[in-house]
Each structure stands twice: as structure tokens, then as C-alpha cells.
mmCIF file with all atom_site columns, C-alpha atoms in Angstrom:
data_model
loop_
_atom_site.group_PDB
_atom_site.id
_atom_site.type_symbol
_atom_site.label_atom_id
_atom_site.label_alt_id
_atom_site.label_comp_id
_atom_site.label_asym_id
_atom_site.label_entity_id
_atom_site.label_seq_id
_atom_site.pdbx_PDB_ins_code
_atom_site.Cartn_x
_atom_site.Cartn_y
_atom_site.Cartn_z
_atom_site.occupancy
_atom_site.B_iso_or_equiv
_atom_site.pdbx_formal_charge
_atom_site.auth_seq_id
_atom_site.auth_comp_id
_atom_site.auth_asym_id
_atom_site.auth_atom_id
_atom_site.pdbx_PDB_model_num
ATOM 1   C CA . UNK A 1 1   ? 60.858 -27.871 35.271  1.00 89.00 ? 10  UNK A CA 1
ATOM 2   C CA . UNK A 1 2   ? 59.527 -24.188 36.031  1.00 90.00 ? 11  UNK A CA 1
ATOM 3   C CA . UNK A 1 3   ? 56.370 -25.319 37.421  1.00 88.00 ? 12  UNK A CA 1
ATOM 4   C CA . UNK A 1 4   ? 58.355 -27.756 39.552  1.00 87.00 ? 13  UNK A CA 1
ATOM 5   C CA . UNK A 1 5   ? 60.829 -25.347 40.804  1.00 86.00 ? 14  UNK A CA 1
ATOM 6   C CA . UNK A 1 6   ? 57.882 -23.049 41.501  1.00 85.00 ? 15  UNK A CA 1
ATOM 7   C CA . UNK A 1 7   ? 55.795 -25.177 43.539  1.00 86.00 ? 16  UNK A CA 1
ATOM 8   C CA . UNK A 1 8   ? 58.960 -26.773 45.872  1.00 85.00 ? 17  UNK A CA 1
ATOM 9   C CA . UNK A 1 9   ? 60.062 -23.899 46.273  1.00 82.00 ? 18  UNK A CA 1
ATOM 10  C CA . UNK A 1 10  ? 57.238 -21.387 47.074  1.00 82.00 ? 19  UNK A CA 1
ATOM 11  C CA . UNK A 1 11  ? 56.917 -20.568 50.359  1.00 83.00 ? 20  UNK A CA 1
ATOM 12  C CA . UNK A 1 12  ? 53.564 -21.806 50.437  1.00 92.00 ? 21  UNK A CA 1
ATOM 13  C CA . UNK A 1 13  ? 53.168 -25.942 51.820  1.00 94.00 ? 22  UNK A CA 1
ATOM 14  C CA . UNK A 1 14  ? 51.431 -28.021 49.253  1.00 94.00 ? 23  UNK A CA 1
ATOM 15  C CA . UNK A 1 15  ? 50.013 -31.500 50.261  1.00 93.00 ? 24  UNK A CA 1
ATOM 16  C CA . UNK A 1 16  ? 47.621 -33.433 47.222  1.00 92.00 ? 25  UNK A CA 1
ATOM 17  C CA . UNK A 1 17  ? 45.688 -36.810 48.218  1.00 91.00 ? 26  UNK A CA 1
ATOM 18  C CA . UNK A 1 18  ? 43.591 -38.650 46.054  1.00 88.00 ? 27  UNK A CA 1
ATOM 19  C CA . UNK A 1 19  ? 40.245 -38.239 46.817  1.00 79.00 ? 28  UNK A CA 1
ATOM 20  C CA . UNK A 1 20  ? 39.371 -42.117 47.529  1.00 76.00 ? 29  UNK A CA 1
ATOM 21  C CA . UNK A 1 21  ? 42.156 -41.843 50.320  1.00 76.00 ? 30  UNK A CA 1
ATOM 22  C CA . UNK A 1 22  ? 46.067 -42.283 50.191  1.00 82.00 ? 31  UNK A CA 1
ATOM 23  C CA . UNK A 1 23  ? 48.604 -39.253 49.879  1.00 85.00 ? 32  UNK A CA 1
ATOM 24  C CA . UNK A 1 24  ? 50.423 -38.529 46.257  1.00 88.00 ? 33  UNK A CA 1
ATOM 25  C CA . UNK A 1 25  ? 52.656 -35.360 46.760  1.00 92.00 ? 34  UNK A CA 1
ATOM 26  C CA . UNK A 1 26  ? 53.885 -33.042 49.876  1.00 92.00 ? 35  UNK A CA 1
ATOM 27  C CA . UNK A 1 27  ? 55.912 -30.362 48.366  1.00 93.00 ? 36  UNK A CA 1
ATOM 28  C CA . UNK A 1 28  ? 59.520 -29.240 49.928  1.00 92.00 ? 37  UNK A CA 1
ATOM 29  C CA . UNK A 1 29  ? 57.750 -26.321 51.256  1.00 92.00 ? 38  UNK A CA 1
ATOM 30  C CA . UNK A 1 30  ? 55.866 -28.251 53.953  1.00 94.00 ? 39  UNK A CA 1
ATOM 31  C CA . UNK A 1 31  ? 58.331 -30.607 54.697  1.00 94.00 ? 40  UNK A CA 1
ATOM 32  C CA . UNK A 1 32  ? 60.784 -27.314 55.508  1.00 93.00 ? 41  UNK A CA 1
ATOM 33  C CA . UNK A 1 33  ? 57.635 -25.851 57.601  1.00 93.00 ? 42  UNK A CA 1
ATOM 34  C CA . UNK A 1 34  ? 56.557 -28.530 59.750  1.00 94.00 ? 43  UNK A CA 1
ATOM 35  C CA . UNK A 1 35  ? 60.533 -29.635 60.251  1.00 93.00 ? 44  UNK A CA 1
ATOM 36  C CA . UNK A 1 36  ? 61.000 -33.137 58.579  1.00 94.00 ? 45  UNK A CA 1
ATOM 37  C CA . UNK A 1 37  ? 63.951 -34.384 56.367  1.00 93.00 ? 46  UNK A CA 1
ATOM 38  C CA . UNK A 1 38  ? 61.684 -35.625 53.424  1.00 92.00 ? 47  UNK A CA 1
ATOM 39  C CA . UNK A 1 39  ? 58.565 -36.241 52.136  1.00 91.00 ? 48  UNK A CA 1
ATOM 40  C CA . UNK A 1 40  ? 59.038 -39.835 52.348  1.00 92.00 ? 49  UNK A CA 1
ATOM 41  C CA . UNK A 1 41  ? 59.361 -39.370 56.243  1.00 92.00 ? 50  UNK A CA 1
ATOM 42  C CA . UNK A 1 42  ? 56.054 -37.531 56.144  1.00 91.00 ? 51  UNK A CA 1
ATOM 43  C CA . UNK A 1 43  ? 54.607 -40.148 53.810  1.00 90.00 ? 52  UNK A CA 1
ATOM 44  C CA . UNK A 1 44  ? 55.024 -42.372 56.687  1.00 89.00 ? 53  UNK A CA 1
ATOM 45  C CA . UNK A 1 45  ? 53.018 -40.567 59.174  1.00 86.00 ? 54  UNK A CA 1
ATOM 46  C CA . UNK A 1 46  ? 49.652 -40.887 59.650  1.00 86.00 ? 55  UNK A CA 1
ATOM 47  C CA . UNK A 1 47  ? 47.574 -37.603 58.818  1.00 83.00 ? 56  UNK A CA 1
ATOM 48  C CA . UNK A 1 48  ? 45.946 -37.190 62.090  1.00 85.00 ? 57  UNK A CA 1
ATOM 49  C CA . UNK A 1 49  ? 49.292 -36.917 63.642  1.00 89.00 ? 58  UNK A CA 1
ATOM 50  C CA . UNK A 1 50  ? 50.409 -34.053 61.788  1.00 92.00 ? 59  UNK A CA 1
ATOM 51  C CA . UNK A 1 51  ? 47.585 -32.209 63.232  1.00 93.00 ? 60  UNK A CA 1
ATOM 52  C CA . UNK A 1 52  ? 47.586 -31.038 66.956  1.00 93.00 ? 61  UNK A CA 1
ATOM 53  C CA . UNK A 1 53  ? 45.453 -32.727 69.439  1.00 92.00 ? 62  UNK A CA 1
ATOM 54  C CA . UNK A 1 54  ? 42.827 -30.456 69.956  1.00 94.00 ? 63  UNK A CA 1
ATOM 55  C CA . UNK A 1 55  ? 42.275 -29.200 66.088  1.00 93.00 ? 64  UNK A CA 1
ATOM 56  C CA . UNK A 1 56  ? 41.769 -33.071 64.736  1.00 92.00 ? 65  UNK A CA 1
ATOM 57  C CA . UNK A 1 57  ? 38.553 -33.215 65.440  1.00 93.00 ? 66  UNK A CA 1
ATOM 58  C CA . UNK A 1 58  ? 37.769 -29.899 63.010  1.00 92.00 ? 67  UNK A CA 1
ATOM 59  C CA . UNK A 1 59  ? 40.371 -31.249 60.908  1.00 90.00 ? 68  UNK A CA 1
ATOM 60  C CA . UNK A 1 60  ? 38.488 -34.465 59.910  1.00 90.00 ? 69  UNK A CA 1
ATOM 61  C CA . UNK A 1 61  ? 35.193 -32.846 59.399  1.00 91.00 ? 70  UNK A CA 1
ATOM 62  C CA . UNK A 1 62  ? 36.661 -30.730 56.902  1.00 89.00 ? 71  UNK A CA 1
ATOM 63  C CA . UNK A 1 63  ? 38.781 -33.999 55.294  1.00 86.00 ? 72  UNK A CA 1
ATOM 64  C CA . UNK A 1 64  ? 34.793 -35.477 54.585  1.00 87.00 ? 73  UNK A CA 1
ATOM 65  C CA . UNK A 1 65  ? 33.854 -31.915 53.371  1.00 89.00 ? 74  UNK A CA 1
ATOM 66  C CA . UNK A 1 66  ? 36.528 -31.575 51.227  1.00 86.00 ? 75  UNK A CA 1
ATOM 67  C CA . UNK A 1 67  ? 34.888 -34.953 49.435  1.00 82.00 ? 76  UNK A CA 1
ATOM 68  C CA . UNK A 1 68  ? 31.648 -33.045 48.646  1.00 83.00 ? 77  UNK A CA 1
ATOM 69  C CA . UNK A 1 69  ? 33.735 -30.218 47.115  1.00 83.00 ? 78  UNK A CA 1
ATOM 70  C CA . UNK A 1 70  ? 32.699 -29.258 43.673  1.00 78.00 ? 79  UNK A CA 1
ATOM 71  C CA . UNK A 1 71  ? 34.171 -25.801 43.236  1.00 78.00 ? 80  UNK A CA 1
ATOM 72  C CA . UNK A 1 72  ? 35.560 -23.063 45.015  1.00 82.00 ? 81  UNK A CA 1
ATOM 73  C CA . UNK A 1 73  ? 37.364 -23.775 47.750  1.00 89.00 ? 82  UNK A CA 1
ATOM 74  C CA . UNK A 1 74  ? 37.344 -24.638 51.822  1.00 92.00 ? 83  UNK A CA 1
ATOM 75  C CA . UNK A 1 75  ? 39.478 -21.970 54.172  1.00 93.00 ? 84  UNK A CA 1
ATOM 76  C CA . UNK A 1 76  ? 39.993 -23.221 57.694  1.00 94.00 ? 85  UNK A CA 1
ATOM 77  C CA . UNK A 1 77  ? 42.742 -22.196 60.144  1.00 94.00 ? 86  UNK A CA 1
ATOM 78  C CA . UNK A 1 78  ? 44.466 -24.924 62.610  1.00 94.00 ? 87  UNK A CA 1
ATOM 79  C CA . UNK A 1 79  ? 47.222 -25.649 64.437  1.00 95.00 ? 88  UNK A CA 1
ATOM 80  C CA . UNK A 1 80  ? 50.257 -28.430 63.249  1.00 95.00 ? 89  UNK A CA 1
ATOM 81  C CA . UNK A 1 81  ? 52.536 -30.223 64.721  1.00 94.00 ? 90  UNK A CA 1
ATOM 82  C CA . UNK A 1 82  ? 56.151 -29.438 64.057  1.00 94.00 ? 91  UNK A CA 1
ATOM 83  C CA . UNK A 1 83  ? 58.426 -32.616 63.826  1.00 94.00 ? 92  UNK A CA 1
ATOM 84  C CA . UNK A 1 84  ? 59.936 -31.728 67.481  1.00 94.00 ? 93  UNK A CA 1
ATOM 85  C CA . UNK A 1 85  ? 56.398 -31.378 69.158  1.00 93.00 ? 94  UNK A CA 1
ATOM 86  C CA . UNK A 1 86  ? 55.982 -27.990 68.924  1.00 94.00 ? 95  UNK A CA 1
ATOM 87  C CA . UNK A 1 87  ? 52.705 -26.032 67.494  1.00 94.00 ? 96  UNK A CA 1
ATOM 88  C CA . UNK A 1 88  ? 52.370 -23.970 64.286  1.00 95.00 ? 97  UNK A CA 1
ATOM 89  C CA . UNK A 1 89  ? 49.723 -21.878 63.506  1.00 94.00 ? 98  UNK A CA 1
ATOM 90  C CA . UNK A 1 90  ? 48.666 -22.602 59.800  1.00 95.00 ? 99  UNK A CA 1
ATOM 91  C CA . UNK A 1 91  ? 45.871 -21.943 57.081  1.00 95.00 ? 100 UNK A CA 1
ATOM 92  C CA . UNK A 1 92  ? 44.829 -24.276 54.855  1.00 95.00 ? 101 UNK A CA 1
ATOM 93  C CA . UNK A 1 93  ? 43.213 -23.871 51.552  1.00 95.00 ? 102 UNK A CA 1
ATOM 94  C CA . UNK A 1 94  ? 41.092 -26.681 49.871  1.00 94.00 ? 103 UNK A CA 1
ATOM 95  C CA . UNK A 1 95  ? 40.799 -26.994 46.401  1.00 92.00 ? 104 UNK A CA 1
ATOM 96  C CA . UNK A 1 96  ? 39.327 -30.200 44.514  1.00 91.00 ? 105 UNK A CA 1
ATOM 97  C CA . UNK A 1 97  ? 41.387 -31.085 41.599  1.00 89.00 ? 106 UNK A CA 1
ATOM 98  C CA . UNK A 1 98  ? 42.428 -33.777 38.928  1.00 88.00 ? 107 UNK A CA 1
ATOM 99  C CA . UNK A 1 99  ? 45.833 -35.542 39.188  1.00 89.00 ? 108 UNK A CA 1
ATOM 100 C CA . UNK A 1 100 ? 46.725 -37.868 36.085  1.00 87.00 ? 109 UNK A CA 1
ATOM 101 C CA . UNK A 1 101 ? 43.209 -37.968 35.254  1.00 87.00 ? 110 UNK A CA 1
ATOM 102 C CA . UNK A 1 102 ? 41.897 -39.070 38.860  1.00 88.00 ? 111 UNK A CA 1
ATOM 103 C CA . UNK A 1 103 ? 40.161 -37.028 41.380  1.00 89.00 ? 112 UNK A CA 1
ATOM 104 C CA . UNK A 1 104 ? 42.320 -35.107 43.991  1.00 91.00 ? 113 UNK A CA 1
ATOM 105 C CA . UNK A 1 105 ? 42.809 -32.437 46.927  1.00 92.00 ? 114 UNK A CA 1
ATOM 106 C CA . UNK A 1 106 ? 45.090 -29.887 47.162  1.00 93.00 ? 115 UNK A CA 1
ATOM 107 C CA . UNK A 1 107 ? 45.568 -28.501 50.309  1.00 94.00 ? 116 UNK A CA 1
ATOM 108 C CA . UNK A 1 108 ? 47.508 -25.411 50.136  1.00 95.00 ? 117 UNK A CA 1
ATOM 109 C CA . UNK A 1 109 ? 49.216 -24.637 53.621  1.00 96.00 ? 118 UNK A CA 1
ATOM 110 C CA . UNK A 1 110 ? 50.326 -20.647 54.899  1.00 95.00 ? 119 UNK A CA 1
ATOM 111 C CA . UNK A 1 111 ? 52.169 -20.509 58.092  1.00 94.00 ? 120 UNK A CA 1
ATOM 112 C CA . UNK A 1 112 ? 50.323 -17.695 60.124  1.00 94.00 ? 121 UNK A CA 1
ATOM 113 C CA . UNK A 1 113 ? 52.769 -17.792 62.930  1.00 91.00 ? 122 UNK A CA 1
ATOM 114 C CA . UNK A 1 114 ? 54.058 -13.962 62.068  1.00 89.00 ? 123 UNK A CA 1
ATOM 115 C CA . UNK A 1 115 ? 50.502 -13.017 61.884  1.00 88.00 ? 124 UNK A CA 1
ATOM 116 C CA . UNK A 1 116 ? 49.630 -14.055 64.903  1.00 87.00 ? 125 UNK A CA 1
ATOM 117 C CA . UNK A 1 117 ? 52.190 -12.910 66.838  1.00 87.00 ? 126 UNK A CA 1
ATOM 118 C CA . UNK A 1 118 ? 51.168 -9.342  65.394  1.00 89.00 ? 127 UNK A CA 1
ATOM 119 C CA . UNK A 1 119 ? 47.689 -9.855  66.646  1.00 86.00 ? 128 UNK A CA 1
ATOM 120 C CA . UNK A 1 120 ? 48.859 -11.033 70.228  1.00 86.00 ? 129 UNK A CA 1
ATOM 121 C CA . UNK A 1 121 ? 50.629 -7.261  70.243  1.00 87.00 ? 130 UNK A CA 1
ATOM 122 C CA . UNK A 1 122 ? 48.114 -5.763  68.650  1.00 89.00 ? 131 UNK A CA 1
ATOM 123 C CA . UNK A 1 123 ? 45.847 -6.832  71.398  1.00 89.00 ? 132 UNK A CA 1
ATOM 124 C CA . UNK A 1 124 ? 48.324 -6.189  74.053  1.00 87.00 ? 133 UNK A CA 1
ATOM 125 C CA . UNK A 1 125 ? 49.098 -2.713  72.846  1.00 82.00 ? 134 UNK A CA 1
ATOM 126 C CA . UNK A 1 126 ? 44.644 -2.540  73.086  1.00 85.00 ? 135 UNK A CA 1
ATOM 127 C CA . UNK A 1 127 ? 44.746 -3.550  76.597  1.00 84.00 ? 136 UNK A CA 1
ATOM 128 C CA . UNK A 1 128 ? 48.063 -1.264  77.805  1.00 79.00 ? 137 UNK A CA 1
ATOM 129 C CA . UNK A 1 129 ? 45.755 1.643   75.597  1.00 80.00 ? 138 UNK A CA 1
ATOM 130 C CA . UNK A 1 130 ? 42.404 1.384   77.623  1.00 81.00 ? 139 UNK A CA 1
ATOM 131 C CA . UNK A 1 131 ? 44.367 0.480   80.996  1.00 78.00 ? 140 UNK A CA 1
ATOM 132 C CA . UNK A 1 132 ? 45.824 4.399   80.357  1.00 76.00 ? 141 UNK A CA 1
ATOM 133 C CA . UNK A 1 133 ? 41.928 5.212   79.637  1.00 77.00 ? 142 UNK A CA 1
ATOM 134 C CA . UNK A 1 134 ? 40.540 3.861   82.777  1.00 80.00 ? 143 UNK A CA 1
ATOM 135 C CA . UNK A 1 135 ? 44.310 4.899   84.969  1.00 78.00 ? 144 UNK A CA 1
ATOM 136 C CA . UNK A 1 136 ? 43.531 8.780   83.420  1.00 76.00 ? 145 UNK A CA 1
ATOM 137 C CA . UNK A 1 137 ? 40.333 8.815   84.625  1.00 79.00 ? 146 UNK A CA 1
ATOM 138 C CA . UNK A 1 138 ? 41.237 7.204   88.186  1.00 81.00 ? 147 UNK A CA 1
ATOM 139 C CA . UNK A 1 139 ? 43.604 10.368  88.353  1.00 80.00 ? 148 UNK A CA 1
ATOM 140 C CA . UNK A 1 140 ? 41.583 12.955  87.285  1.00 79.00 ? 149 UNK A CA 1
ATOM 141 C CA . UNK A 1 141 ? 38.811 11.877  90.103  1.00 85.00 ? 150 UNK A CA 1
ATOM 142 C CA . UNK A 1 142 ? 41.387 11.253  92.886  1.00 83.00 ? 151 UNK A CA 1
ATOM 143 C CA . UNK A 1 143 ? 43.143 14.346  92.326  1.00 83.00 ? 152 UNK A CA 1
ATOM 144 C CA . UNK A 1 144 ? 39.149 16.230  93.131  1.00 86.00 ? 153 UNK A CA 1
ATOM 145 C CA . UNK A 1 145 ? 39.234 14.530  96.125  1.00 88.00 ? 154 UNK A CA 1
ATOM 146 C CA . UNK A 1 146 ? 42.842 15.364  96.995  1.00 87.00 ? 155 UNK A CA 1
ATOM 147 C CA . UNK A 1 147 ? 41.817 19.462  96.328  1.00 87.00 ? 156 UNK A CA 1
ATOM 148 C CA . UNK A 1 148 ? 39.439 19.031  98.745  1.00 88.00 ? 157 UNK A CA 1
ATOM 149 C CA . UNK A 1 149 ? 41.271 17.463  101.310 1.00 89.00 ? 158 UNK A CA 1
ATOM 150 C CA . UNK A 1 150 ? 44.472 19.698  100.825 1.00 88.00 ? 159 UNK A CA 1
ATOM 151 C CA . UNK A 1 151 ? 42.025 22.981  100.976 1.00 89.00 ? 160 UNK A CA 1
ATOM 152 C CA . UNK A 1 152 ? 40.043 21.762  104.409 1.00 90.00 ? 161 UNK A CA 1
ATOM 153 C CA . UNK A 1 153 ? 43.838 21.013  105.831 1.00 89.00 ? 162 UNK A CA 1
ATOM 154 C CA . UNK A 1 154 ? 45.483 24.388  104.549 1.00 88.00 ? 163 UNK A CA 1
ATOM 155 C CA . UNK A 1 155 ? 42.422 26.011  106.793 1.00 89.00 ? 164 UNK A CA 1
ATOM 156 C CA . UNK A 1 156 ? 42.947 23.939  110.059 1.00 89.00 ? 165 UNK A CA 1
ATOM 157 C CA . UNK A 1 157 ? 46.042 24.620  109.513 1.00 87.00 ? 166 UNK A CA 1
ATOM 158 C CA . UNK A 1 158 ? 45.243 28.585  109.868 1.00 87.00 ? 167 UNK A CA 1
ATOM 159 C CA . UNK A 1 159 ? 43.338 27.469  112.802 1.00 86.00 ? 168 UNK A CA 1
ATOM 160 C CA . UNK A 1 160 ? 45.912 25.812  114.982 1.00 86.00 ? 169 UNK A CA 1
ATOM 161 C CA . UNK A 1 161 ? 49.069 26.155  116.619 1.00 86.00 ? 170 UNK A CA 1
ATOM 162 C CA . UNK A 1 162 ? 51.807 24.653  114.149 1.00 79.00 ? 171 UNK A CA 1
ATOM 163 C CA . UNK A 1 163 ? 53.698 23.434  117.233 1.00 82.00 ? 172 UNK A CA 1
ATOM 164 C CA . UNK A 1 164 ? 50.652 21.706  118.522 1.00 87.00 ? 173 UNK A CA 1
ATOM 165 C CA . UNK A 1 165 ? 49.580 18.293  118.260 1.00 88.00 ? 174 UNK A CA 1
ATOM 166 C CA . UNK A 1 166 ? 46.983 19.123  116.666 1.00 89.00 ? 175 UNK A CA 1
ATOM 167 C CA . UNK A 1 167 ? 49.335 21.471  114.540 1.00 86.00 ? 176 UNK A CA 1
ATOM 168 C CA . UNK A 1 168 ? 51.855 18.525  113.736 1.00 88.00 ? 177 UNK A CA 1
ATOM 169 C CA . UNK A 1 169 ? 49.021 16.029  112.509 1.00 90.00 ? 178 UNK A CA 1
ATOM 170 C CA . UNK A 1 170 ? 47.403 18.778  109.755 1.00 89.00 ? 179 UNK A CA 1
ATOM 171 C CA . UNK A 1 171 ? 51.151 18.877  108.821 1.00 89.00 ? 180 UNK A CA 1
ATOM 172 C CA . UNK A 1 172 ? 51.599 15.220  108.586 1.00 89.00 ? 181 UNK A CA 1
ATOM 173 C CA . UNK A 1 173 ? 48.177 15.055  106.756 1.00 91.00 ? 182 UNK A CA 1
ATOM 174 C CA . UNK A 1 174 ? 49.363 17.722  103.818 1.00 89.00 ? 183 UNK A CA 1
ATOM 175 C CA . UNK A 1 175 ? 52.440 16.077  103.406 1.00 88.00 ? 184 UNK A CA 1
ATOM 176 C CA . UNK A 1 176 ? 50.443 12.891  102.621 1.00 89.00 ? 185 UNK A CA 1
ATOM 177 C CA . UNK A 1 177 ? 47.876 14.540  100.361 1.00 88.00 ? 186 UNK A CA 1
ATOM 178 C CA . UNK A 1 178 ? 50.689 16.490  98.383  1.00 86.00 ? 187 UNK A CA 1
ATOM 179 C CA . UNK A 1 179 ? 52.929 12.751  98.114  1.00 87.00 ? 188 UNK A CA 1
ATOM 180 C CA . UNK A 1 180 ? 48.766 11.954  96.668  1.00 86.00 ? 189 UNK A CA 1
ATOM 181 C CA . UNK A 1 181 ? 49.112 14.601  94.395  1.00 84.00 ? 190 UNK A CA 1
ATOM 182 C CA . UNK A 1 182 ? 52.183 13.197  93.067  1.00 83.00 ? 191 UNK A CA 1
ATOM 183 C CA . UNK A 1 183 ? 51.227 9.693   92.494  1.00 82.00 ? 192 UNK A CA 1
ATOM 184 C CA . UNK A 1 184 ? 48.519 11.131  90.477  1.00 81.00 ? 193 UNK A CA 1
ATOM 185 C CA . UNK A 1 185 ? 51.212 13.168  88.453  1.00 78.00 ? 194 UNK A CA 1
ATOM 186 C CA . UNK A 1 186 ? 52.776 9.332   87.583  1.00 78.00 ? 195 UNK A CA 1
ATOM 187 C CA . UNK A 1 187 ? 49.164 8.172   86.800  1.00 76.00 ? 196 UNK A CA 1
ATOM 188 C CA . UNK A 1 188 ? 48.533 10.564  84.526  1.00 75.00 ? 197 UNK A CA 1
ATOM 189 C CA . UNK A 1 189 ? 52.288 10.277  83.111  1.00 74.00 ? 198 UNK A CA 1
ATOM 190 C CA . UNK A 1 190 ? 51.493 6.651   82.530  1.00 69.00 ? 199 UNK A CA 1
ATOM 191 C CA . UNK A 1 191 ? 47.768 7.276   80.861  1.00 68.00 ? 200 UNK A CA 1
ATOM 192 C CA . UNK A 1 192 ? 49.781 9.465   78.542  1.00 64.00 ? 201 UNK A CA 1
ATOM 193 C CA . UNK A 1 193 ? 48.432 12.307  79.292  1.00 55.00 ? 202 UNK A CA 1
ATOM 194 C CA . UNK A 1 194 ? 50.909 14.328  80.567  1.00 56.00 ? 203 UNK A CA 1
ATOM 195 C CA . UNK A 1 195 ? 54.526 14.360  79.273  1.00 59.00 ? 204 UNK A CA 1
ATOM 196 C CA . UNK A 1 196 ? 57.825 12.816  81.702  1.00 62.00 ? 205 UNK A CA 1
ATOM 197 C CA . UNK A 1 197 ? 59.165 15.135  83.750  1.00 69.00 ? 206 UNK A CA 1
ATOM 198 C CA . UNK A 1 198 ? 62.498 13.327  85.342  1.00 77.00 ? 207 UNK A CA 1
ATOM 199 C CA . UNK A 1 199 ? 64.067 14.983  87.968  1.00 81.00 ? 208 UNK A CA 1
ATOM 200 C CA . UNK A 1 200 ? 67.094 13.834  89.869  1.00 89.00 ? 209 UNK A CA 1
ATOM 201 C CA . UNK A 1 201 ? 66.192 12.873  93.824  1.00 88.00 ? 210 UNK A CA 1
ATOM 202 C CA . UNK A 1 202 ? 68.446 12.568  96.612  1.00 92.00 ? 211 UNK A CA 1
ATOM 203 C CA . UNK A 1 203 ? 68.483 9.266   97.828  1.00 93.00 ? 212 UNK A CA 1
ATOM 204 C CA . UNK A 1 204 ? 69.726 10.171  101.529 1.00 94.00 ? 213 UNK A CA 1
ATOM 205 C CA . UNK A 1 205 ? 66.374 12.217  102.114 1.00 90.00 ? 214 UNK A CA 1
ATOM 206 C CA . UNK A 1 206 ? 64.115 9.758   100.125 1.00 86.00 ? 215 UNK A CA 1
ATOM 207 C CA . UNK A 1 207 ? 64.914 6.976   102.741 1.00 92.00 ? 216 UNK A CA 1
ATOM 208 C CA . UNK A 1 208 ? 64.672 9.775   105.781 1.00 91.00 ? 217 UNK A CA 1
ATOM 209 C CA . UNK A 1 209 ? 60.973 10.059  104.263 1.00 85.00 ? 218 UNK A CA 1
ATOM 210 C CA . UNK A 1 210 ? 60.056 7.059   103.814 1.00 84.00 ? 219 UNK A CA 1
ATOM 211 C CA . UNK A 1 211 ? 61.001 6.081   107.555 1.00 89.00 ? 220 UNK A CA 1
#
């Protein structure tokens, strides 16, 4: 009654066909996981459709593998079908074994849907991490340029009238340059390279600017 208890009740989904063909047991486990009412209702579904579309393919060349099993054991992952359509991520262990003195497989079933939703951040949090690399070095370069241009236009500036045409454009031009300088203050900000610095603005002379 233990051993019972432990294997409905595990966590882990346990499905055992004979080896000449024909399912025996599907444990409460996997009937839970892949969102049926029984195993009888499972019984009545043929394997293939358990598995999703594009996985039954590896699926049955692992079911004739499983055949040739002597020892150890086959590890595959694949993706199921849940009862109302939808697709779960699972790994499946393969063990050959004896079942009231005939030859059987286990197939012991892990749900890796938590896992891989820890890889899918994992790999965003990779991307967002070399997207601050490569936004970093963008800054660094533009802001060379930008001391360059700024230095040539604080000269003209000495040069010319500052009511002049001329005058008002090398104005115009350094007020562009230094709104350059900040963008490259929120590109660094966002490669994490240089700390926040919030600040409150006045929305009145924002809009002026910006027209």
C-alpha cells in the first residue's frame, strides 16, 4: 500500500506498456499532468495522440528503441498534449522492466515547464545584458564625436557675432550637440554604466523646446 501511495502520488508521471504492445498502468500523476479525469480515459487514447504533432515522429523512433533496451535507460525531452490542446514541455525516462513476469517499459514522465520558463529568462536577461554591452559602447564612441563637434562650435562661436545668422545657427548647433550629450547620458544609464539621476522637468518649457 506504501509503494502504491508512493508511485500515484509522486509528482513524477508513470506510464508502463508491455513490451509486445498494449498499455498496463498510467499512474495518477500523469493523468493530473496532462489534464484527464482517469486513466481509463487515457487508456482510450491512442499513444500518438498524447504526443504533439511535431515531436511524434522522435517519439516513435524512441518507442522501437526502447524494444532493443537491455539496460540503462533512454532520456529524451518532448512536448505533450494537455487534454484541452495545449503543450507541455516534458522528459521522459525509459527503463526496460518486468511486470508479472512479462517484459515491460516504464516511462517515467517530469514536467519541465518551470524549467523552461527559467531558461526563456535566463536567455532574455543574456540578450537585455549584451544589448547594454553593445548600447555602452555606442555611447562611449558617439559621445567622441559629440566633443569634437561641441569644441569646433564653442570656437566659431568665438568667431562670430552671436546676433548674427551665422551667430544664431552655431547656437542652434550646441544646443543640439549638448541635447546629444544627454541622450548618451540615458544610453549609458541604460548599459548600466552609470547610475539614475532623476530630476524633475518642467513640462511648459519641455514642449516650448521641442517646438
Amino acid at each position: 500500500r506504501r509503494y502504491h501511495d508512493l508511485i500515484e502520488n509522486s509528482g513524477l508521471g508513470i506510464h508502463i506498456s508491455l513490451a509486445m504492445g498494449g498499455r498496463i498502468f498510467i499512474n495518477d500523476a500523469l493523468v493530473h499532468l496532462l489534464g484527464y479525469e482517469s486513466s481509463e480515459e487515457m487508456f482510450m487514447m491512442l499513444p500518438n495522440k498524447l504526443v504533439a504533432a511535431h515531436d511524434r515522429g522522435k517519439v516513435d523512433q524512441y518507442r522501437m528503441a526502447a524494444n532493443e533496451l537491455d539496460r540503462g535507460s533512454l532520456q529524451y525531452d518532448t512536448d505533450f498534449l494537455r487534454k484541452d490542446g495545449s503543450i507541455i514541455p516534458l522528459h521522459v525516462i525509459i527503463n526496460k522492466i518486468v511486470w508479472n513476469g512479462e517484459e515491460a517499459i516504464q516511462r517515467t514522465l517530469i514536467d519541465l515547464s518551470e524549467r523552461k520558463q527559467l531558461e526563456e529568462q535566463l536567455h532574455q536577461a543574456q540578450k537585455m545584458e549584451v544589448v547594454g554591452h553593445l548600447t555602452g559602447g555606442v555611447a562611449h564612441d558617439f559621445n567622441n564625436i559629440l566633443t569634437a563637434i561641441t569644441g569646433n562650435l564653442e570656437l566659431a562661436a568665438d568667431q562670430v557675432e552671436p546676433t548674427s545668422e551665422v551667430g544664431a545657427m552655431v547656437e542652434r548647433a550646441l544646443g543640439a550637440a549638448w541635447r546629444g550629450a544627454t541622450l548618451t547620458e540615458r544610453l549609458l544609464a541604460f548599459s548600466r554604466r552609470q547610475a539614475l539621476a532623476p530630476q524633475v522637468i518642467h513640462a511648459r518649457a519641455l514642449a516650448e523646446g521641442m517646438i
